[in-house]
Coordinates of C-alpha atoms and ligand atoms in Angstrom, one line a residue:
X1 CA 28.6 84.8 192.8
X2 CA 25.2 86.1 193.9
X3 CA 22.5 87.6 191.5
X4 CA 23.0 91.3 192.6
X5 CA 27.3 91.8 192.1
X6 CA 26.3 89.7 188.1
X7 CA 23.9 92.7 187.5
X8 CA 26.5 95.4 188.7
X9 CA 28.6 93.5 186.0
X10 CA 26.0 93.5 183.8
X11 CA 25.8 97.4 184.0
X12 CA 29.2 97.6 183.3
X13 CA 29.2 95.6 180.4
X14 CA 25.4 95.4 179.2
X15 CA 26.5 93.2 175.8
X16 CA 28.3 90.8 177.5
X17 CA 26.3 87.7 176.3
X18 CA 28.1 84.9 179.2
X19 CA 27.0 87.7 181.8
X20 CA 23.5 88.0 180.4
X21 CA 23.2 83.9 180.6
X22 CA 24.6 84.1 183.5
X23 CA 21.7 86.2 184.9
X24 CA 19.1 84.1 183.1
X25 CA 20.1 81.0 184.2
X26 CA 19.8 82.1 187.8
X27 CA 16.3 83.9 187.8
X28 CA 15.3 80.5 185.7
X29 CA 16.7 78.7 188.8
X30 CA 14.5 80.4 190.9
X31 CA 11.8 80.1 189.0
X32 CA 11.4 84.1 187.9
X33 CA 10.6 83.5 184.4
X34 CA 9.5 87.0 183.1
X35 CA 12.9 88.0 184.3
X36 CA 14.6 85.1 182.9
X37 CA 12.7 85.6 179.8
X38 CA 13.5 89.2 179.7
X39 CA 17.8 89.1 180.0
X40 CA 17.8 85.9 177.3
X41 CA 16.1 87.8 174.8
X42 CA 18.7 90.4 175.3
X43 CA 21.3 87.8 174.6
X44 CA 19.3 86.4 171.6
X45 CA 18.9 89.5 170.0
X46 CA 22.9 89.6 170.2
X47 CA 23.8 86.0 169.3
X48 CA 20.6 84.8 167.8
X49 CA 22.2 81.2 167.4
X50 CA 24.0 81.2 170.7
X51 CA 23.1 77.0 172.1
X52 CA 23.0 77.7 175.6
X53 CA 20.4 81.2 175.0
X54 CA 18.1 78.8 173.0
X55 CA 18.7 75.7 175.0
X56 CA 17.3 78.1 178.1
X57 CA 14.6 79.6 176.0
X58 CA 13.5 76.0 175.8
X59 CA 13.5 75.5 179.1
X60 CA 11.6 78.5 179.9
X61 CA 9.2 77.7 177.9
X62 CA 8.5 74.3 179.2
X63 CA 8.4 75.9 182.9
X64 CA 5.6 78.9 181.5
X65 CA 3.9 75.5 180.9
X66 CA 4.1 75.4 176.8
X67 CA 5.2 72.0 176.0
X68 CA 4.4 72.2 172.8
X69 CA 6.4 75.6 172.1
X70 CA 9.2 74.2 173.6
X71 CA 9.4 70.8 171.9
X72 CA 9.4 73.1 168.7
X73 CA 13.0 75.1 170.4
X74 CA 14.6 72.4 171.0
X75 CA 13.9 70.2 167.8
X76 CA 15.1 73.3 166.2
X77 CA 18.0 73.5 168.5
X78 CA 19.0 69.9 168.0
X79 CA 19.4 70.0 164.6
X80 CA 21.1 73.5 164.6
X81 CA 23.6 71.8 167.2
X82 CA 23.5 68.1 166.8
X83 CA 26.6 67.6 169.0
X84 CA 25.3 69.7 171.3
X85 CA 24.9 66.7 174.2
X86 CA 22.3 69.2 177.0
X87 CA 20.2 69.9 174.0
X88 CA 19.6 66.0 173.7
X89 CA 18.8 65.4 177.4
X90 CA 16.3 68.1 177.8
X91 CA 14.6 66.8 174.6
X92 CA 14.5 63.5 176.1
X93 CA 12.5 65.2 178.8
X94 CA 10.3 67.0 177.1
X95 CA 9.6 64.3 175.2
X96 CA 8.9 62.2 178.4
X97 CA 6.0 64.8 179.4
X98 CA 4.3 64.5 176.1
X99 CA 4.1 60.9 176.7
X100 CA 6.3 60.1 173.5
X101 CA 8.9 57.6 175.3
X102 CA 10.5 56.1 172.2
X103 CA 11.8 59.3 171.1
X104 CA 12.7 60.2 174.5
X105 CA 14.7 57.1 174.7
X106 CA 16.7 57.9 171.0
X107 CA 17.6 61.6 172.2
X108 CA 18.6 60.4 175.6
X109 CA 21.4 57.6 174.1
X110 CA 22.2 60.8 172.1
X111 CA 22.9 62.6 174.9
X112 CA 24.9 60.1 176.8
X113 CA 26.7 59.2 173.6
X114 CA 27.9 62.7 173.4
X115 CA 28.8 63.0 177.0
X116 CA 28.7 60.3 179.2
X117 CA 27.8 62.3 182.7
X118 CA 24.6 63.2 181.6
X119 CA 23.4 59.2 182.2
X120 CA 20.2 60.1 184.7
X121 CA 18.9 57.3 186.2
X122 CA 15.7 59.0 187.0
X123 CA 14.8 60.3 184.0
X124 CA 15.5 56.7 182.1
X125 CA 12.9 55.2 184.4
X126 CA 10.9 57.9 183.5
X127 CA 11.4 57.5 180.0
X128 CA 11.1 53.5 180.1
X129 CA 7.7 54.3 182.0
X130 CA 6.5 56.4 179.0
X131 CA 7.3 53.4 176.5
X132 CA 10.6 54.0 175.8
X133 CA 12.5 50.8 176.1
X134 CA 15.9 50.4 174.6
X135 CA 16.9 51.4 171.1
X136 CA 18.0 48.9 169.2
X137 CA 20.5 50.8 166.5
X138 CA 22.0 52.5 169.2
X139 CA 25.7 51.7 169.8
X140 CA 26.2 48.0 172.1
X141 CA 28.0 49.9 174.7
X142 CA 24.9 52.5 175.5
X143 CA 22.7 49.4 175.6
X144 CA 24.4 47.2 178.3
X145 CA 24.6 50.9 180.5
X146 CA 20.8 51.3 179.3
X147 CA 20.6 47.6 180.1
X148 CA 22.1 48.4 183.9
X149 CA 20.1 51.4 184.4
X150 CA 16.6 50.0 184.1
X151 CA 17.3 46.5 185.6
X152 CA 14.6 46.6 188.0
X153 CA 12.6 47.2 185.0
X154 CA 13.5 44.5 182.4
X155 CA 13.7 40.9 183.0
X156 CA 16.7 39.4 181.3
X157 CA 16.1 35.8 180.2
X158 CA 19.9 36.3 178.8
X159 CA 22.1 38.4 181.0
X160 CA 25.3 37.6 179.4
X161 CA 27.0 40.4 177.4
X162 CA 28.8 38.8 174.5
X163 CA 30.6 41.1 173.1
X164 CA 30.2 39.2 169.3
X165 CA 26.9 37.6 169.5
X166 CA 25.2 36.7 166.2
X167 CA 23.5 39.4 164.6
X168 CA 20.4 37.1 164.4
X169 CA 20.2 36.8 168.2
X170 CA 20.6 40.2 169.3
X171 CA 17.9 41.6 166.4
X172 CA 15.4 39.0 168.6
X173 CA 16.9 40.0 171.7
X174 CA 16.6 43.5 171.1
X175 CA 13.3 43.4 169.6
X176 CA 12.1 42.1 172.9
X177 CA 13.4 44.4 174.8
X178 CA 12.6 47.5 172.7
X179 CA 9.0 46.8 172.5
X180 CA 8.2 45.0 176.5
X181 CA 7.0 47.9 178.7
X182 CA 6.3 46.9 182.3
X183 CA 4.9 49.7 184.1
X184 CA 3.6 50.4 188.0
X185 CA 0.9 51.7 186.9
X186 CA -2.8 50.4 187.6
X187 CA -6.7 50.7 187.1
X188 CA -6.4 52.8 190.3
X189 CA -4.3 55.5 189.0
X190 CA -6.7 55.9 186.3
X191 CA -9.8 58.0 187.1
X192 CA -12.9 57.4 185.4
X193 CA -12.8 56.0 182.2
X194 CA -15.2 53.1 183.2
X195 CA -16.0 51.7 179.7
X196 CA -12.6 51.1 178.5
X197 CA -11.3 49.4 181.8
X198 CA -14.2 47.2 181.5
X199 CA -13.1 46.8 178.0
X200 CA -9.8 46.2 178.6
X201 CA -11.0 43.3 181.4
X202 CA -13.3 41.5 179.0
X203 CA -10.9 41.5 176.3
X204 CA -8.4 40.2 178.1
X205 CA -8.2 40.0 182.0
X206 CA -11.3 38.1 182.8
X207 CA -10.7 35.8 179.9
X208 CA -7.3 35.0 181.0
X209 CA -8.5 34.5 184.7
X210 CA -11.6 32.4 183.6
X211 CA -10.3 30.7 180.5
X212 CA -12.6 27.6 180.7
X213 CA -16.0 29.9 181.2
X214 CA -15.1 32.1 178.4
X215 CA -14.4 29.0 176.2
X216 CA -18.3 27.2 176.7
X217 CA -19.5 31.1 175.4
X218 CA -16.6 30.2 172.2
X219 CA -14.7 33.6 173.4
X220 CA -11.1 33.9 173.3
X221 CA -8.5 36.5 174.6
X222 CA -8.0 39.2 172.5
X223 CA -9.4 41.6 169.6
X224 CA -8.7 45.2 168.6
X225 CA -9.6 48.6 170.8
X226 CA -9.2 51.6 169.5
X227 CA -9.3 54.9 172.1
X228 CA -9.4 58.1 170.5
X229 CA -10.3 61.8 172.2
X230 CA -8.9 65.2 172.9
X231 CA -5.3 65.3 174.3
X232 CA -4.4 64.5 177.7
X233 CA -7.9 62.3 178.8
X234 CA -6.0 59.5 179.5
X235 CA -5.4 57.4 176.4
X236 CA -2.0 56.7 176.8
X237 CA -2.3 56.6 180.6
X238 CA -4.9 53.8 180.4
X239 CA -2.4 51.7 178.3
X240 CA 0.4 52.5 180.6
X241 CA -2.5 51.0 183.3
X242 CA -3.5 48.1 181.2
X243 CA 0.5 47.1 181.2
X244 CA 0.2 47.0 185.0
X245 CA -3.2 45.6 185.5
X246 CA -2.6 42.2 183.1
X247 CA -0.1 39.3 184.2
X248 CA 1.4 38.8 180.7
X249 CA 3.3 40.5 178.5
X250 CA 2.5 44.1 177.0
X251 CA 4.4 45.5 174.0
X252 CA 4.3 49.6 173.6
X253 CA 5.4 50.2 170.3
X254 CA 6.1 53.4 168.8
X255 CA 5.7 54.1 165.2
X256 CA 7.7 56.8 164.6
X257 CA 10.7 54.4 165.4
X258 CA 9.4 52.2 162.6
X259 CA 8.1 55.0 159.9
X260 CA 12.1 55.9 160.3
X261 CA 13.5 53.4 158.4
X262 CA 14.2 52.3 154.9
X263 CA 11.6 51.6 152.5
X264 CA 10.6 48.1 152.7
X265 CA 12.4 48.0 156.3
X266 CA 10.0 49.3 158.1
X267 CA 6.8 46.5 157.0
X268 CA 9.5 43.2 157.9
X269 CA 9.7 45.6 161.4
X270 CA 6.2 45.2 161.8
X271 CA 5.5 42.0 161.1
X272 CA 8.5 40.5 163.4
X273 CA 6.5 42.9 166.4
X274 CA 3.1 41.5 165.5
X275 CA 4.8 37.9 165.3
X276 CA 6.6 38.5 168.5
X277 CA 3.2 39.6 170.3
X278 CA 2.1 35.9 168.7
X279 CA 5.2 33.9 170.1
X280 CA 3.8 35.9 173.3
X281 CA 0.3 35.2 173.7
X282 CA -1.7 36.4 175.5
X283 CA -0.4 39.2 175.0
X284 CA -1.1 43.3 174.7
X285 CA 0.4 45.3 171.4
X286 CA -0.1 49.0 172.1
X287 CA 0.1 51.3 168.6
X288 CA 0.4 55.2 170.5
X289 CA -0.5 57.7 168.2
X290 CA -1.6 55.3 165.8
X291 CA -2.5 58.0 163.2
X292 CA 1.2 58.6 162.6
X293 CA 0.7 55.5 160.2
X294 CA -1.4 58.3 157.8
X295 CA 0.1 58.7 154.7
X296 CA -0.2 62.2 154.7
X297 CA 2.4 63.3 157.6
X298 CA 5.3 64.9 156.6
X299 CA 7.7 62.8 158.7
X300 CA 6.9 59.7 156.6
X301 CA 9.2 59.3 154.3
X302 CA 9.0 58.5 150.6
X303 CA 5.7 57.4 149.9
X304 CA 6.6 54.3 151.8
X305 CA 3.0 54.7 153.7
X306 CA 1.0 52.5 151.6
X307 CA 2.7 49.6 152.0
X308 CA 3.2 49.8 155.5
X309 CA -0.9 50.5 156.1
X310 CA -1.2 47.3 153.5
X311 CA 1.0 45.3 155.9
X312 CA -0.6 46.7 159.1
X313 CA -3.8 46.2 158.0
X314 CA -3.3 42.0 156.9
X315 CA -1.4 42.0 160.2
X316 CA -4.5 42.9 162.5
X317 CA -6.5 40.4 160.3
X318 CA -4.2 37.8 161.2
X319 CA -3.9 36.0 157.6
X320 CA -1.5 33.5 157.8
X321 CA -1.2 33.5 161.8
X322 CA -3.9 34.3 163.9
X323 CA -4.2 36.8 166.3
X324 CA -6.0 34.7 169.1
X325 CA -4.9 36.0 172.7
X326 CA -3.4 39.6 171.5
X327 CA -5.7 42.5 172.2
X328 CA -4.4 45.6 169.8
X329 CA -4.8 48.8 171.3
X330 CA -4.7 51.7 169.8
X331 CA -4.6 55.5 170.6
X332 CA -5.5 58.8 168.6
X333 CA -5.8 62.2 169.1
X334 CA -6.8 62.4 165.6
X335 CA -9.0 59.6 164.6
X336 CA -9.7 61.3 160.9
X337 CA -6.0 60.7 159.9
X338 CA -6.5 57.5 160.8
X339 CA -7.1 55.4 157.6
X340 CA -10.4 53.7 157.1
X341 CA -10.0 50.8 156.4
X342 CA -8.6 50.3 160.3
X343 CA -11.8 51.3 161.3
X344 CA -14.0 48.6 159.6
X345 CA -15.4 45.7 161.9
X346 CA -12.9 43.3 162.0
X347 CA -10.4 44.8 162.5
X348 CA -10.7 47.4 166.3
X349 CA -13.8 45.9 166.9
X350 CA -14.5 48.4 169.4
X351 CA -14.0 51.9 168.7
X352 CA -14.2 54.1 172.1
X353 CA -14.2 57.9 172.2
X354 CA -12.9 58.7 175.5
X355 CA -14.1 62.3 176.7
X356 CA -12.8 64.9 179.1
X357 CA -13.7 63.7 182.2
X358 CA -17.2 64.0 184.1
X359 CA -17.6 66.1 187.2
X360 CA -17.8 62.4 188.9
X361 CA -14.1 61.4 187.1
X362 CA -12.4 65.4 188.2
X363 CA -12.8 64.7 191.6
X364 CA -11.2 61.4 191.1
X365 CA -8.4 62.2 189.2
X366 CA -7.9 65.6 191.6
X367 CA -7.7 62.7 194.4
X368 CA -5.2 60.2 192.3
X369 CA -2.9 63.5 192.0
X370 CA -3.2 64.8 195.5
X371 CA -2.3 61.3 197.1
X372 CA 1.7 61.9 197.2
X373 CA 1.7 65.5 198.0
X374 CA 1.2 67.2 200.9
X375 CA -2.2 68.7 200.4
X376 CA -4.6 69.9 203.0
X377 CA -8.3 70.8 203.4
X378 CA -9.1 69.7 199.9
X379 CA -12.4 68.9 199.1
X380 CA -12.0 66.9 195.4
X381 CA -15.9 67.0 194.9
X382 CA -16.0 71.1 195.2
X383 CA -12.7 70.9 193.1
X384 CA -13.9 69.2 190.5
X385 CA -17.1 71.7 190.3
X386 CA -14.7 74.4 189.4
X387 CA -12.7 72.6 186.7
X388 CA -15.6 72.0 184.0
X389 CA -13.6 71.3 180.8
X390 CA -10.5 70.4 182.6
X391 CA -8.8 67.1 180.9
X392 CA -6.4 65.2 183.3
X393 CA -3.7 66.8 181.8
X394 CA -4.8 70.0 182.8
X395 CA -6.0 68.9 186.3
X396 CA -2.0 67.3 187.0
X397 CA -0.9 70.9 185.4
X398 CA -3.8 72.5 188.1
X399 CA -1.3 70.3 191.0
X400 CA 2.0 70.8 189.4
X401 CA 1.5 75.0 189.2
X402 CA 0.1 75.2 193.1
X403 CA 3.1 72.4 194.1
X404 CA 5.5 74.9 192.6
X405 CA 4.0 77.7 194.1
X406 CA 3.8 75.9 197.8
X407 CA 7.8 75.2 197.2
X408 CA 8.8 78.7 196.6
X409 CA 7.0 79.9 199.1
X410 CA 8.6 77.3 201.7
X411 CA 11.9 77.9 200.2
X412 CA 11.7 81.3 200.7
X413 CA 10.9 80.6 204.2
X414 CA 14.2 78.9 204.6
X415 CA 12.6 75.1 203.9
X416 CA 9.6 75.0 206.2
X417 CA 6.8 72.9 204.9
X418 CA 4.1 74.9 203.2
X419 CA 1.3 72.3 202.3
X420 CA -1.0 72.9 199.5
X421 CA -4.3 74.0 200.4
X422 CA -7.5 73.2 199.0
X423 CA -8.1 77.2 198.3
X424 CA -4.5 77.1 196.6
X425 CA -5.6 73.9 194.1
X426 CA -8.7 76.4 193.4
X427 CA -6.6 79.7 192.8
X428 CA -4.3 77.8 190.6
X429 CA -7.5 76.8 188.7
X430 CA -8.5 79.8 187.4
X431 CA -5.3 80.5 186.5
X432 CA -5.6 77.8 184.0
X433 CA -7.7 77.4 180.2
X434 CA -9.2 74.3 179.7
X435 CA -6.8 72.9 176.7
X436 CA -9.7 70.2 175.0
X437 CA -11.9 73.0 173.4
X438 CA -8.8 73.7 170.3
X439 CA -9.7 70.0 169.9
X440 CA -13.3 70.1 169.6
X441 CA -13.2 72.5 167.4
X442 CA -12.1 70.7 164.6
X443 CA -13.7 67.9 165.9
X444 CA -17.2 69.4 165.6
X445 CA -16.5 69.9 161.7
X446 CA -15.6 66.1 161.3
X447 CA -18.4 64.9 163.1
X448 CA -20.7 66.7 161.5
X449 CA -19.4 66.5 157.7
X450 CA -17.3 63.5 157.9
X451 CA -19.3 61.0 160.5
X452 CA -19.4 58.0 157.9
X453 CA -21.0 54.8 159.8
X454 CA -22.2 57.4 162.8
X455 CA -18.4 56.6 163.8
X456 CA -18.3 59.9 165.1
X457 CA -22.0 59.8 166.9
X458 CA -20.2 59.7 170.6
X459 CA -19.0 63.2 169.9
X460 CA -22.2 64.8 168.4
X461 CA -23.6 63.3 171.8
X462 CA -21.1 64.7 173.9
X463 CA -21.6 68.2 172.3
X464 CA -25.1 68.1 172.6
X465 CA -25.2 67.8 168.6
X466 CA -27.4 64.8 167.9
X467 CA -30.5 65.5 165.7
Ligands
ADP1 N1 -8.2 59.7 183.7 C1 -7.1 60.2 184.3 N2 -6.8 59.8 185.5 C2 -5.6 60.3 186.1 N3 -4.7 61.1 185.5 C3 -5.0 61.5 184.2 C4 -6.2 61.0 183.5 N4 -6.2 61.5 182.3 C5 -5.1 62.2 182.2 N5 -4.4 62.2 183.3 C6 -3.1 62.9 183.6 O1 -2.7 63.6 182.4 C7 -1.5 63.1 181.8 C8 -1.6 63.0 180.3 O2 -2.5 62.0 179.9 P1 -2.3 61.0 178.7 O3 -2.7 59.7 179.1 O4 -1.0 61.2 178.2 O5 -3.4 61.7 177.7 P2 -3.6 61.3 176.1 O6 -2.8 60.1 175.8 O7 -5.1 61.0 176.1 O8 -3.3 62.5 175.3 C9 -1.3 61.7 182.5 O9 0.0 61.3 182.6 C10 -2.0 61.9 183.9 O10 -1.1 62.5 184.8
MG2 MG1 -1.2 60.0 174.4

């Protein structure tokens, strides 16, 4: 049925809430949104708990371009509708552009749990490419298909599926393959961000490449690095990179997975990862968003977060083990929730603010994102000129809004290529807010009230603050 006879039914029968879905769902399809937008609040305002309205507002959202509005639909949605198997998937999606993989992966099973034609293989190597390896509480029969899907990704040193192994053997099985991330990803998709790849090399490439020179200086493998900055400057794109870039093994863990567990749980979780990272070495343990370990969020439960900072923090000291050949990285958005005592010498021995990126960085990134599309007389040094502010987040939003545009306009040309011109990219631009400034905002106040150590100096400097 085409778009025009649903209206004349629509006029017919303006309350009819399938019909005004209906009508929604194809202007979202073709990308009209303020249409869209316009027939689902219709609907809403007569079924204000209608799934399928909200699962669409959701959507919508995320098309207009506000993640963060429409991760906050669909959580609500989800647990409105826990059975509700679409919900799941496109939470799992959302989740994989907000670079959270390991709760991407947990809605996802959901999903396919509820109803088994959702399985995507796309979207799991998208999710196992944002850190989401398997889960290991989720039911055997999702993991063997979540096993299937991704075998290009995993290596299996035991393919065998018994179905009664020992509950010992699969917790260390699983472990493994919850937490190993292997990604494609490399210092060359990376733009910019010079000191921490150099970092990251003399941490642990170059002493794993050079192992007898770095031994006559009495330097091992390994140490802490902690990256903190603004959203969407790279931080969890670099570790993604650092995966790629380093012949041994690199575990991605996510902490929300652990602070979701019992008391007491969730500290024996952490110490098998950091002793699996040991039985590894060398080895890379990436902590995401490592300020989620701060007692005061309100998804921790119980007051469970002391304990688990306590544990973290004799972990990274390596008391009874040793931590030679693991580098621990870390990544914050919000280094000030971050407890102190992670930031004392010792412990990330190198603390690295990474900025939005320089004119110099732009036109680099601009290039990494215009490599697989079919863009024309682009110029990525005059683009970057215009993009002051931008983060890389913003610059792949700059590419994603012109790419759509380009597609409509050759779809409505009846599929004739219609590349993306330099002077498109540019339009597109100005279309678009830098999104770091929210973030400096507060970031000002902390670096100026709160800068104990001059931990913060790298940001007065950045903002043209210092004294
Ligand atoms: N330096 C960069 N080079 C290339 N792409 C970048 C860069 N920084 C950000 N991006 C783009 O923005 C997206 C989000 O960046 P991300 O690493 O998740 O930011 P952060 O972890 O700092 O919030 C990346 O997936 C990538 O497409
Ligand atoms: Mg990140």
């Amino acid at each position: 049925m085409d778009i025009n006879s649903l209206k004349a039914a629509l006029d017919a029968s303006p309350e009819n809430v399938p019909l005004l879905l209906l009508v929604a769902r194809a202007h979202l399809d073709t990308f009209e949104l303020d249409e869209a937008s316009l027939y689902l609040q219709q609907a809403i305002q007569i079924e204000p708990r209608n799934p399928q309205a909200l699962l669409m507002m959701a959507r919508l959202s995320s098309l207009a371009g506000n993640l963060s509005e429409a991760i906050v639909r669909i959580e609500s949605l989800c647990e409105l509708n826990p059975d509700y198997a679409e919900a799941w998937l496109l939470r799992a999606s959302l989740c994989v552009s907000e670079g959270d993989g390991m709760t991407a992966r947990t809605c996802y099973e959901k999903a396919v749990a509820l109803n088994a034609d959702l399985r995507n293989d796309k979207l799991l190597n998208d999710i196992i490419h944002a850190g989401g390896s398997s889960v290991s509480d989720a039911p055997a029969s999702s993991q063997s298909a979540a096993r299937q899907g991704s075998a290009d990704t995993y290596d299996f040193e035991n393919e065998d599926e018994d179905d009664s192994p020992s509950l010992d053997g699969v917790m260390a099985r699983d472990l493994e393959l919850d937490f190993q991330l292997r990604s494609d990803k490399t210092f060359e998709d990376v733009g910019g961000m010079e000191e921490v790849k150099e970092q990251v090399r003399m941490k642990i490439i170059y002493p794993l490449r050079n192992p007898q020179l770095f031994e006559k200086y009495g330097k091992k493998a390994g140490g802490g690095v902690l990256l903190y900055g603004p959203p969407g400057c790279g931080k969890t794109l670099m570790s993604l990179a650092t995966a790629g870039e380093i012949q041994s093994t690199f575990l991605s863990v996510g902490l929300h997975q652990i602070l979701n567990m019992y008391i007491g749980e969730s500290e024996s979780r952490l110490h098998e990862i950091f002793e699996l990272a040991r039985r590894h070495r060398p080895c890379v343990l990436f902590f995401d968003e490592i300020d989620a370990l701060a007692a005061d969020r309100r998804d921790m439960k119980q007051s469970s977060g002391r304990h688990l900072i306590n544990q973290f923090l004799s972990e990274m000291d390596g008391a009874q083990a040793g931590n030679e050949g693991v580098l621990i990285l870390g990544a914050t958005n919000a280094p000030w929730h971050v407890d102190n005592a992670f930031l004392r010498p010792g412990r990330f021995d190198r603390i690295i603010f990474v900025p939005p990126p320089d004119e110099e960085a732009r036109a680099q990134i601009a290039s990494i994102h215009a490599r697989n599309r079919p863009v024309v007389e682009f110029d990525p040094v005059a683009f970057a000129r215009k993009c002051d502010g931008f983060s890389g987040a913003d610059i792949q939003a700059v590419f994603d809004q012109a790419t759509e545009e380009a597609l409509t306009e050759a779809m409505k040309k009846g599929g004739e290529l219609v590349p993306i011109s330099g002077k498109r990219l540019i339009r597109a631009v100005r279309h678009l807010r830098p999104s770091t400034r929210k973030w400096f905002d507060s970031a000002r106040n902390y670096a100026l009230y709160a800068n104990q150590d001059g931990l913060y100096d790298d940001i007065l400097t950045y903002l043209k603050l210092n004294k």
